[in-house]
């Protein structure tokens, strides 16, 4: 097989194109709801889908590992639904942690008249 055929039939490319297609479908649905012009599809929705798919399916190379340890490893092999669930949970935990720290800071620095507004603790 030639170089183009080798790339197009490689497992990594097949995985990337499948994930890109799924994310682009979601992007198309969001675009339909957004009201933006058609010109925004390739630049914002499809390019972002391709970039996210590349990030989650690419193989990585780590130069800083000791001898005898594999330098290359595969990217995430989870389905997009699982990836989105993990991203949602991570975002939820980050938001909860951030809001908690903001409340603590607000309680410490708020004027006396507003102390009860941020909860008693």
mmCIF file of C-alpha atoms in Angstrom:
data_model
loop_
_atom_site.group_PDB
_atom_site.id
_atom_site.type_symbol
_atom_site.label_atom_id
_atom_site.label_comp_id
_atom_site.label_asym_id
_atom_site.label_seq_id
_atom_site.Cartn_x
_atom_site.Cartn_y
_atom_site.Cartn_z
ATOM 1 C CA UNK A 1 0.000 0.000 0.000
ATOM 2 C CA UNK A 2 1.024 3.565 -0.668
ATOM 3 C CA UNK A 3 1.551 6.211 2.021
ATOM 4 C CA UNK A 4 -1.943 7.691 1.678
ATOM 5 C CA UNK A 5 -3.588 4.279 1.919
ATOM 6 C CA UNK A 6 -1.414 3.427 4.932
ATOM 7 C CA UNK A 7 -2.566 6.572 6.744
ATOM 8 C CA UNK A 8 -6.236 6.186 5.826
ATOM 9 C CA UNK A 9 -6.356 2.545 6.928
ATOM 10 C CA UNK A 10 -4.339 2.995 10.140
ATOM 11 C CA UNK A 11 -6.269 2.168 13.338
ATOM 12 C CA UNK A 12 -5.450 5.568 14.860
ATOM 13 C CA UNK A 13 -6.824 7.451 11.855
ATOM 14 C CA UNK A 14 -9.966 5.324 11.836
ATOM 15 C CA UNK A 15 -10.506 6.018 15.540
ATOM 16 C CA UNK A 16 -9.846 9.756 15.056
ATOM 17 C CA UNK A 17 -12.269 9.982 12.145
ATOM 18 C CA UNK A 18 -14.998 8.117 14.070
ATOM 19 C CA UNK A 19 -14.659 10.386 17.116
ATOM 20 C CA UNK A 20 -14.476 13.492 14.891
ATOM 21 C CA UNK A 21 -17.690 12.425 13.140
ATOM 22 C CA UNK A 22 -19.516 11.916 16.422
ATOM 23 C CA UNK A 23 -18.352 15.231 17.868
ATOM 24 C CA UNK A 24 -19.128 17.028 14.599
ATOM 25 C CA UNK A 25 -22.675 15.685 14.782
ATOM 26 C CA UNK A 26 -23.037 17.221 18.229
ATOM 27 C CA UNK A 27 -21.463 20.426 16.915
ATOM 28 C CA UNK A 28 -23.917 20.539 14.014
ATOM 29 C CA UNK A 29 -26.838 20.205 16.413
ATOM 30 C CA UNK A 30 -25.468 22.991 18.592
ATOM 31 C CA UNK A 31 -24.896 25.156 15.521
ATOM 32 C CA UNK A 32 -28.533 24.693 14.475
ATOM 33 C CA UNK A 33 -29.570 26.019 17.889
ATOM 34 C CA UNK A 34 -27.026 28.859 17.914
ATOM 35 C CA UNK A 35 -28.274 30.967 15.024
ATOM 36 C CA UNK A 36 -24.737 31.644 13.779
ATOM 37 C CA UNK A 37 -24.102 31.800 10.001
ATOM 38 C CA UNK A 38 -23.010 28.733 8.020
ATOM 39 C CA UNK A 39 -19.483 30.183 7.783
ATOM 40 C CA UNK A 40 -18.967 29.367 11.479
ATOM 41 C CA UNK A 41 -19.362 25.603 10.920
ATOM 42 C CA UNK A 42 -15.884 24.752 9.573
ATOM 43 C CA UNK A 43 -14.015 27.277 11.697
ATOM 44 C CA UNK A 44 -15.627 26.767 15.057
ATOM 45 C CA UNK A 45 -17.651 23.583 15.188
ATOM 46 C CA UNK A 46 -15.877 21.125 12.884
ATOM 47 C CA UNK A 47 -12.326 22.328 13.602
ATOM 48 C CA UNK A 48 -12.949 22.147 17.331
ATOM 49 C CA UNK A 49 -14.400 18.645 16.914
ATOM 50 C CA UNK A 50 -11.306 17.537 14.987
ATOM 51 C CA UNK A 51 -8.952 19.094 17.559
ATOM 52 C CA UNK A 52 -10.731 17.479 20.522
ATOM 53 C CA UNK A 53 -10.780 14.122 18.723
ATOM 54 C CA UNK A 54 -7.052 14.449 18.021
ATOM 55 C CA UNK A 55 -6.368 15.248 21.676
ATOM 56 C CA UNK A 56 -8.247 12.205 22.992
ATOM 57 C CA UNK A 57 -7.143 9.657 20.357
ATOM 58 C CA UNK A 58 -3.542 10.550 19.594
ATOM 59 C CA UNK A 59 -0.553 8.553 20.682
ATOM 60 C CA UNK A 60 1.893 10.320 22.936
ATOM 61 C CA UNK A 61 5.661 10.227 23.236
ATOM 62 C CA UNK A 62 7.488 10.783 26.511
ATOM 63 C CA UNK A 63 11.239 11.453 26.316
ATOM 64 C CA UNK A 64 11.619 11.638 30.111
ATOM 65 C CA UNK A 65 11.234 7.969 30.990
ATOM 66 C CA UNK A 66 14.027 5.658 32.119
ATOM 67 C CA UNK A 67 15.613 3.135 29.800
ATOM 68 C CA UNK A 68 13.568 -0.015 29.329
ATOM 69 C CA UNK A 69 10.235 1.797 29.708
ATOM 70 C CA UNK A 70 8.062 2.349 26.644
ATOM 71 C CA UNK A 71 8.275 5.913 25.355
ATOM 72 C CA UNK A 72 5.049 5.764 23.382
ATOM 73 C CA UNK A 73 1.579 5.044 24.648
ATOM 74 C CA UNK A 74 -1.908 5.161 23.199
ATOM 75 C CA UNK A 75 -4.417 7.878 23.883
ATOM 76 C CA UNK A 76 -7.823 7.427 25.433
ATOM 77 C CA UNK A 77 -9.833 4.577 23.928
ATOM 78 C CA UNK A 78 -13.098 5.364 25.712
ATOM 79 C CA UNK A 79 -16.197 6.107 23.693
ATOM 80 C CA UNK A 80 -17.146 9.812 23.397
ATOM 81 C CA UNK A 81 -20.056 9.356 25.824
ATOM 82 C CA UNK A 82 -17.671 8.069 28.522
ATOM 83 C CA UNK A 83 -15.209 10.899 27.807
ATOM 84 C CA UNK A 84 -18.011 13.464 28.152
ATOM 85 C CA UNK A 85 -19.200 11.886 31.406
ATOM 86 C CA UNK A 86 -15.667 12.058 32.819
ATOM 87 C CA UNK A 87 -15.271 15.674 31.654
ATOM 88 C CA UNK A 88 -18.635 16.595 33.199
ATOM 89 C CA UNK A 89 -17.716 14.989 36.535
ATOM 90 C CA UNK A 90 -14.308 16.670 36.557
ATOM 91 C CA UNK A 91 -15.906 20.047 35.750
ATOM 92 C CA UNK A 92 -18.530 19.549 38.447
ATOM 93 C CA UNK A 93 -15.881 18.752 41.063
ATOM 94 C CA UNK A 94 -13.805 21.776 40.017
ATOM 95 C CA UNK A 95 -16.848 24.071 40.206
ATOM 96 C CA UNK A 96 -17.835 22.752 43.630
ATOM 97 C CA UNK A 97 -14.287 23.219 44.941
ATOM 98 C CA UNK A 98 -14.034 26.739 43.479
ATOM 99 C CA UNK A 99 -17.393 27.866 44.852
ATOM 100 C CA UNK A 100 -16.498 26.487 48.272
ATOM 101 C CA UNK A 101 -13.215 28.426 48.330
ATOM 102 C CA UNK A 102 -14.996 31.608 47.167
ATOM 103 C CA UNK A 103 -17.557 31.254 49.965
ATOM 104 C CA UNK A 104 -14.805 30.821 52.540
ATOM 105 C CA UNK A 105 -12.981 33.882 51.214
ATOM 106 C CA UNK A 106 -16.217 35.902 51.142
ATOM 107 C CA UNK A 107 -17.013 34.943 54.752
ATOM 108 C CA UNK A 108 -13.569 36.061 55.899
ATOM 109 C CA UNK A 109 -13.556 39.353 53.989
ATOM 110 C CA UNK A 110 -17.216 40.409 53.985
ATOM 111 C CA UNK A 111 -18.355 43.379 56.071
ATOM 112 C CA UNK A 112 -20.203 42.484 59.272
ATOM 113 C CA UNK A 113 -23.569 43.416 57.740
ATOM 114 C CA UNK A 114 -23.151 40.711 55.048
ATOM 115 C CA UNK A 115 -21.637 37.896 57.161
ATOM 116 C CA UNK A 116 -24.949 35.976 57.361
ATOM 117 C CA UNK A 117 -25.462 36.223 53.600
ATOM 118 C CA UNK A 118 -22.637 33.732 52.918
ATOM 119 C CA UNK A 119 -23.820 31.167 55.454
ATOM 120 C CA UNK A 120 -22.840 30.665 59.038
ATOM 121 C CA UNK A 121 -19.586 28.795 59.658
#
